[in-house]
Amino acid sequence: EAGVTQFPSHSVIEKGQTVTLRCDPISGHDNLYWYRRVMGKEIKFLLHFVKESKQDESGMPNNRFLAERTGGTYSTLKVQPAELEDSGVYFCASSQDRATDTQYFGPGTRLTVL
Amino acid sequence: GEDVEQSLFLSVREGDSSVINCTYTDSSSTYLYWYKQEPGAGLQLLTYIFSNMDMKQDQRLTVLLNKKDKHLSLRIADTQTGDSAIYFCAENGDDYKLSFGAGTTVTVRA
């Protein structure tokens, strides 16, 4: 069974540009989460989808971040315009059943904003 | 918000036991997790423990939970060079999003 995949693995952009990160969850997993680790600190929650609906986006830093999950399959996270403080590793995770709550993580996308 | 604290670094000799400690503040946690991140790789779920358990053993891994003190530990027996990685402690509150510590970098020396 394929795990959670993320694309790209690395992205280097200039301040003010736009970047879109993609996450493909494990097939059949309704729950999809985005997290971010900045500057070697703790991994922080960004938002949670159940199928195509946003259940909790309390961790989104500001309105420069837009997440979508059209059709309830893969998800995208767009940063527009990117700022220096957006640099970090963006992780996606999925889980099948909220009650079991075991989240399986992808390899992450390392974003560098110059 | 929930706080999860871990020591940042641990150095251990190959063959010895490693113990990584974690404290958390959210008393409503249902599960507590240990994730491992090897260099250049993603987060790998190592093990987890349900909050009504005190201990869980899985081969070389032993998880101890002291719910009264909100203290979680991971013991790795017979530590190998392949165990060098960053280990993250995480807990979920009643809203299911995970709260992580900053990660403990474990370095195994020969």
JSON list of N, CA and C in Angstrom, two decimals, chain A residues 79-110:
[
{"chain": "A", "resi": 79, "resn": "VAL", "atom": "N", "xyz": [0.81, 29.14, -1.05]},
{"chain": "A", "resi": 79, "resn": "VAL", "atom": "CA", "xyz": [1.30, 30.28, -0.29]},
{"chain": "A", "resi": 79, "resn": "VAL", "atom": "C", "xyz": [1.50, 31.42, -1.28]},
{"chain": "A", "resi": 80, "resn": "GLN", "atom": "N", "xyz": [0.75, 32.52, -1.08]},
{"chain": "A", "resi": 80, "resn": "GLN", "atom": "CA", "xyz": [0.78, 33.62, -2.02]},
{"chain": "A", "resi": 80, "resn": "GLN", "atom": "C", "xyz": [0.46, 34.94, -1.34]},
{"chain": "A", "resi": 81, "resn": "PRO", "atom": "N", "xyz": [1.36, 35.90, -1.33]},
{"chain": "A", "resi": 81, "resn": "PRO", "atom": "CA", "xyz": [2.77, 35.80, -1.72]},
{"chain": "A", "resi": 81, "resn": "PRO", "atom": "C", "xyz": [3.60, 35.25, -0.57]},
{"chain": "A", "resi": 82, "resn": "ALA", "atom": "N", "xyz": [4.65, 34.52, -0.92]},
{"chain": "A", "resi": 82, "resn": "ALA", "atom": "CA", "xyz": [5.50, 33.92, 0.11]},
{"chain": "A", "resi": 82, "resn": "ALA", "atom": "C", "xyz": [6.36, 34.99, 0.80]},
{"chain": "A", "resi": 83, "resn": "GLU", "atom": "N", "xyz": [6.55, 34.80, 2.10]},
{"chain": "A", "resi": 83, "resn": "GLU", "atom": "CA", "xyz": [7.42, 35.65, 2.91]},
{"chain": "A", "resi": 83, "resn": "GLU", "atom": "C", "xyz": [8.56, 34.80, 3.48]},
{"chain": "A", "resi": 84, "resn": "LEU", "atom": "N", "xyz": [9.60, 35.49, 3.96]},
{"chain": "A", "resi": 84, "resn": "LEU", "atom": "CA", "xyz": [10.78, 34.78, 4.47]},
{"chain": "A", "resi": 84, "resn": "LEU", "atom": "C", "xyz": [10.41, 33.81, 5.60]},
{"chain": "A", "resi": 85, "resn": "GLU", "atom": "N", "xyz": [9.49, 34.24, 6.46]},
{"chain": "A", "resi": 85, "resn": "GLU", "atom": "CA", "xyz": [9.14, 33.43, 7.64]},
{"chain": "A", "resi": 85, "resn": "GLU", "atom": "C", "xyz": [8.33, 32.18, 7.29]},
{"chain": "A", "resi": 86, "resn": "ASP", "atom": "N", "xyz": [7.97, 32.03, 6.02]},
{"chain": "A", "resi": 86, "resn": "ASP", "atom": "CA", "xyz": [7.23, 30.84, 5.59]},
{"chain": "A", "resi": 86, "resn": "ASP", "atom": "C", "xyz": [8.16, 29.66, 5.34]},
{"chain": "A", "resi": 87, "resn": "SER", "atom": "N", "xyz": [9.45, 29.90, 5.36]},
{"chain": "A", "resi": 87, "resn": "SER", "atom": "CA", "xyz": [10.42, 28.82, 5.14]},
{"chain": "A", "resi": 87, "resn": "SER", "atom": "C", "xyz": [10.27, 27.76, 6.22]},
{"chain": "A", "resi": 88, "resn": "GLY", "atom": "N", "xyz": [10.37, 26.52, 5.82]},
{"chain": "A", "resi": 88, "resn": "GLY", "atom": "CA", "xyz": [10.24, 25.42, 6.76]},
{"chain": "A", "resi": 88, "resn": "GLY", "atom": "C", "xyz": [9.91, 24.13, 6.03]},
{"chain": "A", "resi": 89, "resn": "VAL", "atom": "N", "xyz": [9.59, 23.12, 6.79]},
{"chain": "A", "resi": 89, "resn": "VAL", "atom": "CA", "xyz": [9.18, 21.85, 6.19]},
{"chain": "A", "resi": 89, "resn": "VAL", "atom": "C", "xyz": [7.69, 21.67, 6.42]},
{"chain": "A", "resi": 90, "resn": "TYR", "atom": "N", "xyz": [6.97, 21.44, 5.33]},
{"chain": "A", "resi": 90, "resn": "TYR", "atom": "CA", "xyz": [5.53, 21.27, 5.38]},
{"chain": "A", "resi": 90, "resn": "TYR", "atom": "C", "xyz": [5.21, 19.78, 5.26]},
{"chain": "A", "resi": 91, "resn": "PHE", "atom": "N", "xyz": [4.56, 19.27, 6.29]},
{"chain": "A", "resi": 91, "resn": "PHE", "atom": "CA", "xyz": [4.20, 17.85, 6.32]},
{"chain": "A", "resi": 91, "resn": "PHE", "atom": "C", "xyz": [2.71, 17.69, 6.10]},
{"chain": "A", "resi": 92, "resn": "CYS", "atom": "N", "xyz": [2.38, 16.62, 5.40]},
{"chain": "A", "resi": 92, "resn": "CYS", "atom": "CA", "xyz": [1.00, 16.22, 5.24]},
{"chain": "A", "resi": 92, "resn": "CYS", "atom": "C", "xyz": [0.83, 14.87, 5.92]},
{"chain": "A", "resi": 93, "resn": "ALA", "atom": "N", "xyz": [-0.34, 14.65, 6.49]},
{"chain": "A", "resi": 93, "resn": "ALA", "atom": "CA", "xyz": [-0.62, 13.37, 7.14]},
{"chain": "A", "resi": 93, "resn": "ALA", "atom": "C", "xyz": [-2.05, 12.97, 6.80]},
{"chain": "A", "resi": 94, "resn": "SER", "atom": "N", "xyz": [-2.31, 11.68, 6.85]},
{"chain": "A", "resi": 94, "resn": "SER", "atom": "CA", "xyz": [-3.69, 11.22, 6.65]},
{"chain": "A", "resi": 94, "resn": "SER", "atom": "C", "xyz": [-4.03, 10.14, 7.65]},
{"chain": "A", "resi": 95, "resn": "SER", "atom": "N", "xyz": [-5.31, 10.02, 7.92]},
{"chain": "A", "resi": 95, "resn": "SER", "atom": "CA", "xyz": [-5.78, 8.95, 8.81]},
{"chain": "A", "resi": 95, "resn": "SER", "atom": "C", "xyz": [-7.13, 8.48, 8.29]},
{"chain": "A", "resi": 96, "resn": "GLN", "atom": "N", "xyz": [-7.40, 7.20, 8.57]},
{"chain": "A", "resi": 96, "resn": "GLN", "atom": "CA", "xyz": [-8.62, 6.62, 8.02]},
{"chain": "A", "resi": 96, "resn": "GLN", "atom": "C", "xyz": [-9.82, 6.94, 8.88]},
{"chain": "A", "resi": 97, "resn": "ASP", "atom": "N", "xyz": [-9.63, 6.77, 10.15]},
{"chain": "A", "resi": 97, "resn": "ASP", "atom": "CA", "xyz": [-10.77, 6.84, 11.06]},
{"chain": "A", "resi": 97, "resn": "ASP", "atom": "C", "xyz": [-10.40, 7.79, 12.18]},
{"chain": "A", "resi": 98, "resn": "ARG", "atom": "N", "xyz": [-11.14, 8.81, 12.38]},
{"chain": "A", "resi": 98, "resn": "ARG", "atom": "CA", "xyz": [-10.83, 9.83, 13.39]},
{"chain": "A", "resi": 98, "resn": "ARG", "atom": "C", "xyz": [-10.74, 9.21, 14.78]},
{"chain": "A", "resi": 99, "resn": "ALA", "atom": "N", "xyz": [-11.53, 8.19, 15.00]},
{"chain": "A", "resi": 99, "resn": "ALA", "atom": "CA", "xyz": [-11.53, 7.56, 16.32]},
{"chain": "A", "resi": 99, "resn": "ALA", "atom": "C", "xyz": [-10.21, 6.87, 16.60]},
{"chain": "A", "resi": 100, "resn": "THR", "atom": "N", "xyz": [-9.62, 6.23, 15.59]},
{"chain": "A", "resi": 100, "resn": "THR", "atom": "CA", "xyz": [-8.34, 5.57, 15.80]},
{"chain": "A", "resi": 100, "resn": "THR", "atom": "C", "xyz": [-7.23, 6.57, 15.90]},
{"chain": "A", "resi": 101, "resn": "ASP", "atom": "N", "xyz": [-7.34, 7.62, 15.13]},
{"chain": "A", "resi": 101, "resn": "ASP", "atom": "CA", "xyz": [-6.48, 8.77, 15.28]},
{"chain": "A", "resi": 101, "resn": "ASP", "atom": "C", "xyz": [-5.01, 8.57, 14.99]},
{"chain": "A", "resi": 102, "resn": "THR", "atom": "N", "xyz": [-4.64, 7.48, 14.35]},
{"chain": "A", "resi": 102, "resn": "THR", "atom": "CA", "xyz": [-3.23, 7.31, 14.00]},
{"chain": "A", "resi": 102, "resn": "THR", "atom": "C", "xyz": [-2.99, 8.02, 12.68]},
{"chain": "A", "resi": 103, "resn": "GLN", "atom": "N", "xyz": [-2.12, 8.99, 12.69]},
{"chain": "A", "resi": 103, "resn": "GLN", "atom": "CA", "xyz": [-1.85, 9.77, 11.49]},
{"chain": "A", "resi": 103, "resn": "GLN", "atom": "C", "xyz": [-0.53, 9.31, 10.87]},
{"chain": "A", "resi": 104, "resn": "TYR", "atom": "N", "xyz": [-0.57, 9.07, 9.58]},
{"chain": "A", "resi": 104, "resn": "TYR", "atom": "CA", "xyz": [0.61, 8.64, 8.83]},
{"chain": "A", "resi": 104, "resn": "TYR", "atom": "C", "xyz": [1.10, 9.82, 8.01]},
{"chain": "A", "resi": 105, "resn": "PHE", "atom": "N", "xyz": [2.39, 10.09, 8.14]},
{"chain": "A", "resi": 105, "resn": "PHE", "atom": "CA", "xyz": [2.95, 11.30, 7.56]},
{"chain": "A", "resi": 105, "resn": "PHE", "atom": "C", "xyz": [3.67, 11.04, 6.25]},
{"chain": "A", "resi": 106, "resn": "GLY", "atom": "N", "xyz": [3.65, 12.06, 5.41]},
{"chain": "A", "resi": 106, "resn": "GLY", "atom": "CA", "xyz": [4.44, 12.05, 4.20]},
{"chain": "A", "resi": 106, "resn": "GLY", "atom": "C", "xyz": [5.86, 12.52, 4.48]},
{"chain": "A", "resi": 107, "resn": "PRO", "atom": "N", "xyz": [6.70, 12.53, 3.45]},
{"chain": "A", "resi": 107, "resn": "PRO", "atom": "CA", "xyz": [8.12, 12.90, 3.63]},
{"chain": "A", "resi": 107, "resn": "PRO", "atom": "C", "xyz": [8.35, 14.39, 3.83]},
{"chain": "A", "resi": 108, "resn": "GLY", "atom": "N", "xyz": [7.33, 15.19, 3.56]},
{"chain": "A", "resi": 108, "resn": "GLY", "atom": "CA", "xyz": [7.47, 16.63, 3.75]},
{"chain": "A", "resi": 108, "resn": "GLY", "atom": "C", "xyz": [7.97, 17.34, 2.51]},
{"chain": "A", "resi": 109, "resn": "THR", "atom": "N", "xyz": [7.66, 18.62, 2.43]},
{"chain": "A", "resi": 109, "resn": "THR", "atom": "CA", "xyz": [8.21, 19.52, 1.40]},
{"chain": "A", "resi": 109, "resn": "THR", "atom": "C", "xyz": [9.01, 20.59, 2.13]},
{"chain": "A", "resi": 110, "resn": "ARG", "atom": "N", "xyz": [10.29, 20.68, 1.76]},
{"chain": "A", "resi": 110, "resn": "ARG", "atom": "CA", "xyz": [11.14, 21.72, 2.36]},
{"chain": "A", "resi": 110, "resn": "ARG", "atom": "C", "xyz": [11.02, 22.98, 1.50]}
]
